Short mmCIF file of N, CA and C in Angstrom, two decimals:
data_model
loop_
_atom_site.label_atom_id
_atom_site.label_comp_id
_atom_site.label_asym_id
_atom_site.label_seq_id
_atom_site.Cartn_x
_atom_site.Cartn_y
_atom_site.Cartn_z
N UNK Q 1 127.77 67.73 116.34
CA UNK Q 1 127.06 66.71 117.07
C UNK Q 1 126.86 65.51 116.14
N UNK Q 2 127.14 64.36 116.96
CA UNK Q 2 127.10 63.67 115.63
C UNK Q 2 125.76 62.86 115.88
N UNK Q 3 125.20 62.12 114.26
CA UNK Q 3 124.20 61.93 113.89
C UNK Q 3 123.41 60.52 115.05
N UNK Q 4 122.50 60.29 115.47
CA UNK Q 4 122.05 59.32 115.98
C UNK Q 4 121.24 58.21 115.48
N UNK Q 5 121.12 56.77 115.25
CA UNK Q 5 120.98 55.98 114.72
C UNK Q 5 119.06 56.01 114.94
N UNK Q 6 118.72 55.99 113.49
CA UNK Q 6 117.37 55.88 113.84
C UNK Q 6 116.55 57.79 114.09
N UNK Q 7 117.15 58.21 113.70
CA UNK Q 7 116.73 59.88 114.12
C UNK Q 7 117.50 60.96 112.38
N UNK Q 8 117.17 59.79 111.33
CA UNK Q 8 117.84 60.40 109.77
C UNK Q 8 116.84 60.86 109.12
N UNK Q 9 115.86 61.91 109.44
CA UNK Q 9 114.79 62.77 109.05
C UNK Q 9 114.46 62.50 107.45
N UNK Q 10 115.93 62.77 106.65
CA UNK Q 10 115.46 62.64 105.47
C UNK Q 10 115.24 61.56 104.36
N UNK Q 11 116.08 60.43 104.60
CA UNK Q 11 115.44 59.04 104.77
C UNK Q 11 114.13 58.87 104.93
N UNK Q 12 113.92 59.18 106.10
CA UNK Q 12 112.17 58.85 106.59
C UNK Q 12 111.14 59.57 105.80
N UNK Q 13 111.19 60.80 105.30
CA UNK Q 13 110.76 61.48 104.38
C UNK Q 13 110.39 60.60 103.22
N UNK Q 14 111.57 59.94 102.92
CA UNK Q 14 111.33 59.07 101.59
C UNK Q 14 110.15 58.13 101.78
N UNK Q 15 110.48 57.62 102.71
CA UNK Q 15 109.13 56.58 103.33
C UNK Q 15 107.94 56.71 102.92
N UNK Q 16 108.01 57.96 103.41
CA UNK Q 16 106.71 58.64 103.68
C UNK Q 16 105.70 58.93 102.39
N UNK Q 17 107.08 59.06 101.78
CA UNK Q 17 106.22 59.23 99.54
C UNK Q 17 105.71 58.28 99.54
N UNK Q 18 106.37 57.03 99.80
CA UNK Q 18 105.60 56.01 99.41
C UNK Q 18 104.68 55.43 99.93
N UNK Q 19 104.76 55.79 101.00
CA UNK Q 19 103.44 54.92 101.95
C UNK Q 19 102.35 56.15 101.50
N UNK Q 20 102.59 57.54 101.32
CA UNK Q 20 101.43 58.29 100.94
C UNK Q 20 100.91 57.46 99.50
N UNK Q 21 101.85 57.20 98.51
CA UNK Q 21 101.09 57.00 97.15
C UNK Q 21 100.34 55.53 97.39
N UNK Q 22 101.15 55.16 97.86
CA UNK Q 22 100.17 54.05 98.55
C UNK Q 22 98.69 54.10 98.71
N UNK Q 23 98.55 54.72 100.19
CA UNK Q 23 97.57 54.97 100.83
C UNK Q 23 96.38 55.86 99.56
N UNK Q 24 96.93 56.69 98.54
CA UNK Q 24 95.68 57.13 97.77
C UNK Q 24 95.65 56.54 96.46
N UNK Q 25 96.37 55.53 96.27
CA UNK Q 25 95.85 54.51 95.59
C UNK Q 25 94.70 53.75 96.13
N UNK Q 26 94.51 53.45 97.54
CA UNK Q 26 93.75 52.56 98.12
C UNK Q 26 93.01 53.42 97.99
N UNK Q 27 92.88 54.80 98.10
CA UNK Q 27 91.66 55.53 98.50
C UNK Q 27 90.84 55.62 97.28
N UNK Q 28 91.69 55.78 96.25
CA UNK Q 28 91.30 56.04 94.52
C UNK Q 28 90.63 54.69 94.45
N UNK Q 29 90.98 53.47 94.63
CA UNK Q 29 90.28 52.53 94.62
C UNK Q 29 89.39 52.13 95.08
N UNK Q 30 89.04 52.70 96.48
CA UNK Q 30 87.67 52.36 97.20
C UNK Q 30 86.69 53.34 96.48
N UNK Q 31 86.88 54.73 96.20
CA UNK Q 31 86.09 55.56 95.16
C UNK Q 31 85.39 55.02 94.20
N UNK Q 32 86.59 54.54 93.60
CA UNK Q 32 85.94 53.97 92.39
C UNK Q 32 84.75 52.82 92.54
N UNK Q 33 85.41 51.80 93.64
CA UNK Q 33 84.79 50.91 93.41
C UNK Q 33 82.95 50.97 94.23
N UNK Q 34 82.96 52.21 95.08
CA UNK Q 34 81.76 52.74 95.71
C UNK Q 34 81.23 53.63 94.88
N UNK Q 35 81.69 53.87 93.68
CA UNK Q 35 80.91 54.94 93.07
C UNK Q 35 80.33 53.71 91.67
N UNK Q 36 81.22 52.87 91.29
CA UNK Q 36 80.58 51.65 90.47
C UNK Q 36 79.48 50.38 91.10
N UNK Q 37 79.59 50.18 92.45
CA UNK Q 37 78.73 50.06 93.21
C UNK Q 37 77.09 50.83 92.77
N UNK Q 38 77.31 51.67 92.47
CA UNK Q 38 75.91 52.17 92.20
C UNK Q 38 75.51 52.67 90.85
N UNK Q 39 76.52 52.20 89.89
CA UNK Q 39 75.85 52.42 88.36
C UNK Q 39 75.02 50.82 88.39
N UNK Q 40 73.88 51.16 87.98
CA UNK Q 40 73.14 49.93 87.26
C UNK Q 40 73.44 49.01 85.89
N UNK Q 41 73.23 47.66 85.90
CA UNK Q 41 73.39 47.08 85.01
C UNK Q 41 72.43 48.20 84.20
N UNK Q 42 72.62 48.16 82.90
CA UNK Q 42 71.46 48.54 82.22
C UNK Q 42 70.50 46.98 82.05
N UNK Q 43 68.84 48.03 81.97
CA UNK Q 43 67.86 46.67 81.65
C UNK Q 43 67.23 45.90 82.67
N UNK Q 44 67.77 46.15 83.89
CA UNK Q 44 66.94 45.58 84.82
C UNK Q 44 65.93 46.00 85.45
N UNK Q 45 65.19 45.33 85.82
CA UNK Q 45 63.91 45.58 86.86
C UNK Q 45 64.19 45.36 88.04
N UNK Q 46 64.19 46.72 88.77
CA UNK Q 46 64.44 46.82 90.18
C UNK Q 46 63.42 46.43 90.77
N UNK Q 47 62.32 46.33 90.57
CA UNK Q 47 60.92 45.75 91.01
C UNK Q 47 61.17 43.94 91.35
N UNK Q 48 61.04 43.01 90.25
CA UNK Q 48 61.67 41.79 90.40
C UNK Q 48 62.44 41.75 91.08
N UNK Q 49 63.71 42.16 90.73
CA UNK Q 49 65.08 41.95 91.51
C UNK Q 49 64.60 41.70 92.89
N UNK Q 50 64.33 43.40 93.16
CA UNK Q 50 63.84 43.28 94.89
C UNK Q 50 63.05 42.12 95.45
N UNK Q 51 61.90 41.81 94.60
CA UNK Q 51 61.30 40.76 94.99
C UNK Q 51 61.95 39.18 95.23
N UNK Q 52 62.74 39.27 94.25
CA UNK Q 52 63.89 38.02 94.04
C UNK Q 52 64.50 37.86 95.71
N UNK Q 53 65.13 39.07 95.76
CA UNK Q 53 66.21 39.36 96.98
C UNK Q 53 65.10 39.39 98.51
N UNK Q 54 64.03 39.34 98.41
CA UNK Q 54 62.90 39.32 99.70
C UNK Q 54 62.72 37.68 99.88
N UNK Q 55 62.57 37.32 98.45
CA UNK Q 55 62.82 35.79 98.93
C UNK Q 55 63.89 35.15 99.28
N UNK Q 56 65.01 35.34 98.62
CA UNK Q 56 66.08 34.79 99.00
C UNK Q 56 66.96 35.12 100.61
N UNK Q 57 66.30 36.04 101.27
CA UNK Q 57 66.58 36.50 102.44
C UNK Q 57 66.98 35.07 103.64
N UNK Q 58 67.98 35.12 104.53
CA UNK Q 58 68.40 34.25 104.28
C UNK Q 58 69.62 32.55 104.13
N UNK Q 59 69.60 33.14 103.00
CA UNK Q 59 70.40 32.15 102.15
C UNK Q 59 71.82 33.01 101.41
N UNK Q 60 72.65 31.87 100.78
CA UNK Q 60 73.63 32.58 99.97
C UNK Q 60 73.47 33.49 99.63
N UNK Q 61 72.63 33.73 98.86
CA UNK Q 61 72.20 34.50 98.08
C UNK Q 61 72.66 36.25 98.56
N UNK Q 62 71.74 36.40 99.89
CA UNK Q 62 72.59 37.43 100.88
C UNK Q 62 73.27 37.55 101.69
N UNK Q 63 74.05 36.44 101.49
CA UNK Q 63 75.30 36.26 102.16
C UNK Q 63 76.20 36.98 100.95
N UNK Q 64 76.20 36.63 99.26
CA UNK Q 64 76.56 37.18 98.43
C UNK Q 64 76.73 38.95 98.03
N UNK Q 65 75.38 39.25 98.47
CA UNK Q 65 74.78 40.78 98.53
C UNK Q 65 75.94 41.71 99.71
N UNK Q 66 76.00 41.02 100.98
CA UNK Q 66 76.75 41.33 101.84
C UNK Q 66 77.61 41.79 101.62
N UNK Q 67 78.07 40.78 101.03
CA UNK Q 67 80.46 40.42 100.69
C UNK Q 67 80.50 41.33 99.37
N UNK Q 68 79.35 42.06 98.63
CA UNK Q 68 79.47 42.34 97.48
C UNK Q 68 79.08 44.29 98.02
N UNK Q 69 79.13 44.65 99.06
CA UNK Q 69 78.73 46.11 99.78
C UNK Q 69 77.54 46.32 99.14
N UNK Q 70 76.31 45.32 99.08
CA UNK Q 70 75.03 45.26 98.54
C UNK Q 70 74.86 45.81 96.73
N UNK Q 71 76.03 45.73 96.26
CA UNK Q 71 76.02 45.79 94.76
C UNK Q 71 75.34 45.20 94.17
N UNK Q 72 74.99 43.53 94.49
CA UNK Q 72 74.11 42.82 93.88
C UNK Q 72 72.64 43.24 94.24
N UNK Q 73 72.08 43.59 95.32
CA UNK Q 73 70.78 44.66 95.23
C UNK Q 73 70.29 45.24 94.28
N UNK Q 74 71.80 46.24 93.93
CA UNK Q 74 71.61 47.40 93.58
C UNK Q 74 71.76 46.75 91.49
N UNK Q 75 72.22 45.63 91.75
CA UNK Q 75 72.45 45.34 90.37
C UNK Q 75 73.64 45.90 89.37
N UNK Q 76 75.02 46.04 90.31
CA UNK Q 76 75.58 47.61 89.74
C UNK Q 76 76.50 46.39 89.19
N UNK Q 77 77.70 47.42 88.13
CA UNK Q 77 78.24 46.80 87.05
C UNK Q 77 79.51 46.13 87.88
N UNK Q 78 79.62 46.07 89.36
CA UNK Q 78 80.53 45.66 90.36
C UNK Q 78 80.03 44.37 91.44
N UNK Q 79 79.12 43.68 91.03
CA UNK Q 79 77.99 43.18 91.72
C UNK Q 79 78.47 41.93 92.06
N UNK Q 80 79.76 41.29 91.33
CA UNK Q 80 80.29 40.19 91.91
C UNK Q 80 81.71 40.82 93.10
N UNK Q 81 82.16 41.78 93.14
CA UNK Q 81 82.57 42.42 94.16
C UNK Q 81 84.00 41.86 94.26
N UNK Q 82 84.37 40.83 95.51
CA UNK Q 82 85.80 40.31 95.80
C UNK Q 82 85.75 38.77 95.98
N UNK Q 83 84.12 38.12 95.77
CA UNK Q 83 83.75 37.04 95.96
C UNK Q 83 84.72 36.04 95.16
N UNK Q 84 84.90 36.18 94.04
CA UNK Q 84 85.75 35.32 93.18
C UNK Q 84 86.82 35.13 93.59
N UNK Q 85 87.24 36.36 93.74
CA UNK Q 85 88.74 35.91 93.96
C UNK Q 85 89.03 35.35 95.46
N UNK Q 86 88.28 35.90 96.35
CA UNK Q 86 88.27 35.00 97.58
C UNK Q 86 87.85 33.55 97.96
N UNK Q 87 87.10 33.43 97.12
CA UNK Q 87 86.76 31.95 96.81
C UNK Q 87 87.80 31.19 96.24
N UNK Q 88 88.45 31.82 94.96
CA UNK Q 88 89.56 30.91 94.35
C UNK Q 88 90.94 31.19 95.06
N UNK Q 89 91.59 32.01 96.12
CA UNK Q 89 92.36 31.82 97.14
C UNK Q 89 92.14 30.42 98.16
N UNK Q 90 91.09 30.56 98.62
CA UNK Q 90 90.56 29.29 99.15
C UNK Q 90 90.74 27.89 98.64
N UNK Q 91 90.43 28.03 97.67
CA UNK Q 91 90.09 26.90 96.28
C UNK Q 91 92.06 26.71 96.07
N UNK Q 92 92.82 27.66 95.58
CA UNK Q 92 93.62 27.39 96.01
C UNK Q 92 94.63 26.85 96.86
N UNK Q 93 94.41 27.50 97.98
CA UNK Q 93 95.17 27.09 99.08
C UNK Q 93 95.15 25.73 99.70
N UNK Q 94 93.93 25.05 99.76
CA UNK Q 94 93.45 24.06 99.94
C UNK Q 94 93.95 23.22 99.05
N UNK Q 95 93.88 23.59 98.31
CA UNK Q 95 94.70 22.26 96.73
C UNK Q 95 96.55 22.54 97.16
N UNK Q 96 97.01 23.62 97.60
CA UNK Q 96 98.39 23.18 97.64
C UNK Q 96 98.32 22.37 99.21
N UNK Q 97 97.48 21.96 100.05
CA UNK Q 97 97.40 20.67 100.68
C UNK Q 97 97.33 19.32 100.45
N UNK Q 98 96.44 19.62 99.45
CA UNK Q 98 95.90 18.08 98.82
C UNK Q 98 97.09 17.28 97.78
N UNK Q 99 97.17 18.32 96.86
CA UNK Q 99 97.94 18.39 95.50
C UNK Q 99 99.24 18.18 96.00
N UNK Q 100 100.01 17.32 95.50
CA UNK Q 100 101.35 17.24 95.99
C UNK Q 100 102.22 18.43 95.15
N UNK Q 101 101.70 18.06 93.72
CA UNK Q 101 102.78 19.27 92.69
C UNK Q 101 102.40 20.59 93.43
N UNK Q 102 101.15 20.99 93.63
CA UNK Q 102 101.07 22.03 94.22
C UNK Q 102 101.89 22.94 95.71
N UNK Q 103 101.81 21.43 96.56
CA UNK Q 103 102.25 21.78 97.79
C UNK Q 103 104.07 21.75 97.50
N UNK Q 104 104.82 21.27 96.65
CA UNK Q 104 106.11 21.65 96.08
C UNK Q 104 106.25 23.23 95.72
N UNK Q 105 105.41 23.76 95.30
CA UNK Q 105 105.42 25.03 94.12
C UNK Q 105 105.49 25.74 95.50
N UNK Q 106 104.50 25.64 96.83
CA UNK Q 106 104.10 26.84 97.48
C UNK Q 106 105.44 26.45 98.55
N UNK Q 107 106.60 25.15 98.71
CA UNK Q 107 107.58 25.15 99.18
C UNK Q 107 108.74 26.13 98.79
N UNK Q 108 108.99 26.46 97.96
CA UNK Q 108 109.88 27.11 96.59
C UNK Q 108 109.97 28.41 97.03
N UNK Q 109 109.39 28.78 98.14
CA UNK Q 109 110.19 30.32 98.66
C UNK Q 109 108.79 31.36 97.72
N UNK Q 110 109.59 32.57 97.21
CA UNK Q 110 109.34 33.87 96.42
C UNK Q 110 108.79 33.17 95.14
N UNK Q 111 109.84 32.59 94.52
CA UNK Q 111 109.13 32.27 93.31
C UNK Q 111 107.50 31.00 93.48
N UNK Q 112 108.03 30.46 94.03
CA UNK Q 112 106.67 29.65 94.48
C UNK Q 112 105.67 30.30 95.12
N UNK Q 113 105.69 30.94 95.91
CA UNK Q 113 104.34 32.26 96.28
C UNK Q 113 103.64 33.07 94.87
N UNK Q 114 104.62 33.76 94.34
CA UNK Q 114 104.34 34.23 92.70
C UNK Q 114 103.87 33.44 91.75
N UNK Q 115 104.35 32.24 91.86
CA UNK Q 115 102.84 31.12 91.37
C UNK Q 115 102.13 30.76 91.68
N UNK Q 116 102.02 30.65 93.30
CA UNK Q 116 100.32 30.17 93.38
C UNK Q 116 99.63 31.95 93.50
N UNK Q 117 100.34 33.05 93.70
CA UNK Q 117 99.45 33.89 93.22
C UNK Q 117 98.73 33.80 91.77
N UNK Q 118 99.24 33.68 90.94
CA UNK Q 118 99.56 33.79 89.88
C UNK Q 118 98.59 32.59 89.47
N UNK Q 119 98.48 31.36 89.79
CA UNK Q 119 97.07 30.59 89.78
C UNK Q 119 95.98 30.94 90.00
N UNK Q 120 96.19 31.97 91.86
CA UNK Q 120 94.83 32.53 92.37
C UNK Q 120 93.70 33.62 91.29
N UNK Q 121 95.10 34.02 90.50
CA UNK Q 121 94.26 35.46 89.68
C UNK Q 121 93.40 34.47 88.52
N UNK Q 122 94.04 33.22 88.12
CA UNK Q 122 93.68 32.60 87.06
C UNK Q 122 92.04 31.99 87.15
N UNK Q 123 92.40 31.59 88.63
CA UNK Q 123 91.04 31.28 89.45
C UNK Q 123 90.06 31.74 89.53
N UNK Q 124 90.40 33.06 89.80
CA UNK Q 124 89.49 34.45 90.49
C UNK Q 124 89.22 33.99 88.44
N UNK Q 125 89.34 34.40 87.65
CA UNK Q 125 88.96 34.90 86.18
C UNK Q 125 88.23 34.01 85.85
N UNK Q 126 88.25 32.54 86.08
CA UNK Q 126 87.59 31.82 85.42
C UNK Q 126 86.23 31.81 86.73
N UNK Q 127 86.70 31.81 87.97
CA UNK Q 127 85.05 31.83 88.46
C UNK Q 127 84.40 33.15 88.78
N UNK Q 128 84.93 33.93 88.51
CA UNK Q 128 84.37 35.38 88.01
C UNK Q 128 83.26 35.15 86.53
N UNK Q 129 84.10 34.46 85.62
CA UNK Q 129 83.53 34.14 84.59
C UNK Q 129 82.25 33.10 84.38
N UNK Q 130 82.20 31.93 85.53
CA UNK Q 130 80.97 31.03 85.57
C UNK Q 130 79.84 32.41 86.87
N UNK Q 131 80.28 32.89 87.61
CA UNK Q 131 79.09 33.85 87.86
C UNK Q 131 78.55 34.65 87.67
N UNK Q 132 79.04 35.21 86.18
CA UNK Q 132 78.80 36.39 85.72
C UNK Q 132 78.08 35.41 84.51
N UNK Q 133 78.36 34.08 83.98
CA UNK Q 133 77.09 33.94 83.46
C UNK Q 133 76.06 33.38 84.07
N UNK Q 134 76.42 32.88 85.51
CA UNK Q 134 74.88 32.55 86.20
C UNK Q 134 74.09 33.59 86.71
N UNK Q 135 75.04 34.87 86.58
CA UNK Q 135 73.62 35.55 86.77
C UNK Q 135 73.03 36.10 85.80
N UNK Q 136 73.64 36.37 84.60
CA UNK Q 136 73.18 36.30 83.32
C UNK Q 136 71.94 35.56 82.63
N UNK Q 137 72.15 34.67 83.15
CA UNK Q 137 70.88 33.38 82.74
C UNK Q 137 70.13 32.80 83.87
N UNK Q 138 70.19 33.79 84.57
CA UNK Q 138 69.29 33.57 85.72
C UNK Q 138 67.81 33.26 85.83
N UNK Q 139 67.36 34.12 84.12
CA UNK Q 139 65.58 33.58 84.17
C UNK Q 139 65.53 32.31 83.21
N UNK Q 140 66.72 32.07 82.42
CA UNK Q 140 66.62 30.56 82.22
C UNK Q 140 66.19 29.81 83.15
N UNK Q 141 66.73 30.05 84.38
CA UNK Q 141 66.59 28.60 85.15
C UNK Q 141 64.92 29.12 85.67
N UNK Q 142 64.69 30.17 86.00
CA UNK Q 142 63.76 30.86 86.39
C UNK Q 142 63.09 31.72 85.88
N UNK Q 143 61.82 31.79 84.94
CA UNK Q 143 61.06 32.46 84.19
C UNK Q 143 60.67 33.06 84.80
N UNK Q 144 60.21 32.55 85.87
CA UNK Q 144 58.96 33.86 86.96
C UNK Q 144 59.79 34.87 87.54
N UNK Q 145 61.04 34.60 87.71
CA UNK Q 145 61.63 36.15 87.97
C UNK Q 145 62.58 36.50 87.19
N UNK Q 146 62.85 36.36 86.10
CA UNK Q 146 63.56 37.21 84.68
C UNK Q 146 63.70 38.66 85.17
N UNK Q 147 64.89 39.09 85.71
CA UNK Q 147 65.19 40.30 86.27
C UNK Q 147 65.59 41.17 85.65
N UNK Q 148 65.70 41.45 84.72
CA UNK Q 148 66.02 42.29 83.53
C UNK Q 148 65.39 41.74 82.33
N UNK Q 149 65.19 42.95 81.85
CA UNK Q 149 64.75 43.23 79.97
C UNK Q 149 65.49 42.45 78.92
N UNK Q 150 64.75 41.77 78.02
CA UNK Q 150 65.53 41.89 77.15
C UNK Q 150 64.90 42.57 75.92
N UNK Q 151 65.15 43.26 75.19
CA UNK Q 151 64.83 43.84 73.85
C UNK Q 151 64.51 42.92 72.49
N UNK Q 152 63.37 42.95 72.33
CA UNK Q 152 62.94 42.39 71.43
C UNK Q 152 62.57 41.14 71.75
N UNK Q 153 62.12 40.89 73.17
CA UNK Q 153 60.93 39.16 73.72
C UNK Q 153 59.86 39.97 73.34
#
């Protein structure tokens, strides 16, 4: 009998490896990132914090908490979440409108996609990096709610 197009069992098999390793990569990754979700910065005061986060109710602020699966609540070592890099996609994309060199690069097919990815991650790092020290120096701007310890004030 001969073979029918679209009905090659062991082909499809192959597929199937990969879309499985796939799929528990994603799963290994949501693990992780729900189980880092709930380690604490060390040093903070969950007392303040909370109080911080009752006022800010709201505002950005928990709009941030939201997009972050309430990590920033919880203060966990994951607390800026996917915000960065979704922001600097944005921040991106928008500039290969504006930007002429830009809007060339994202014309360019494969290789031009692979660079403005390749900007986006650069993006995501550096404003990953300005919110991880604004919340760092958060009782600079604000003494009355200094949300964490520091050792030796």
């Amino acid at each position: 009998m001969a073979k029918q197009p679209g009905l090659d069992f062991q082909s499809a098999k192959g597929g199937l490896g990969e879309l499985k390793r796939r799929l528990l990569f994603v799963i290994g990754a949501l693990i992780v990132f729900r189980i880092g979700s709930f380690i604490p910065i060390p040093g903070i005061d969950a007392a303040v914090l909370a109080k911080l986060l009752e006022q800010q109710r709201g505002t950005i602020i928990e709009m941030f908490n939201m997009f972050s699966g309430g990590a920033l609540s919880r203060a966990s070592i994951f607390a800026l979440g996917i915000m960065p890099y979704i922001s600097a996609s944005i921040i991106i994309q928008l500039l290969t409108v504006v930007h002429p060199t830009l809007a060339e690069i994202k014309k360019e097919g494969e290789s031009g996609r692979r660079k403005i990815s390749q900007y986006t991650r650069y993006g995501t790092l550096v404003l990953a990096i300005f919110q991880s020290i604004g919340i760092e120096n958060h009782d600079y701007w604000s003494a009355e709610y200094a949300w964490y310890a520091r050792p030796g004030d």
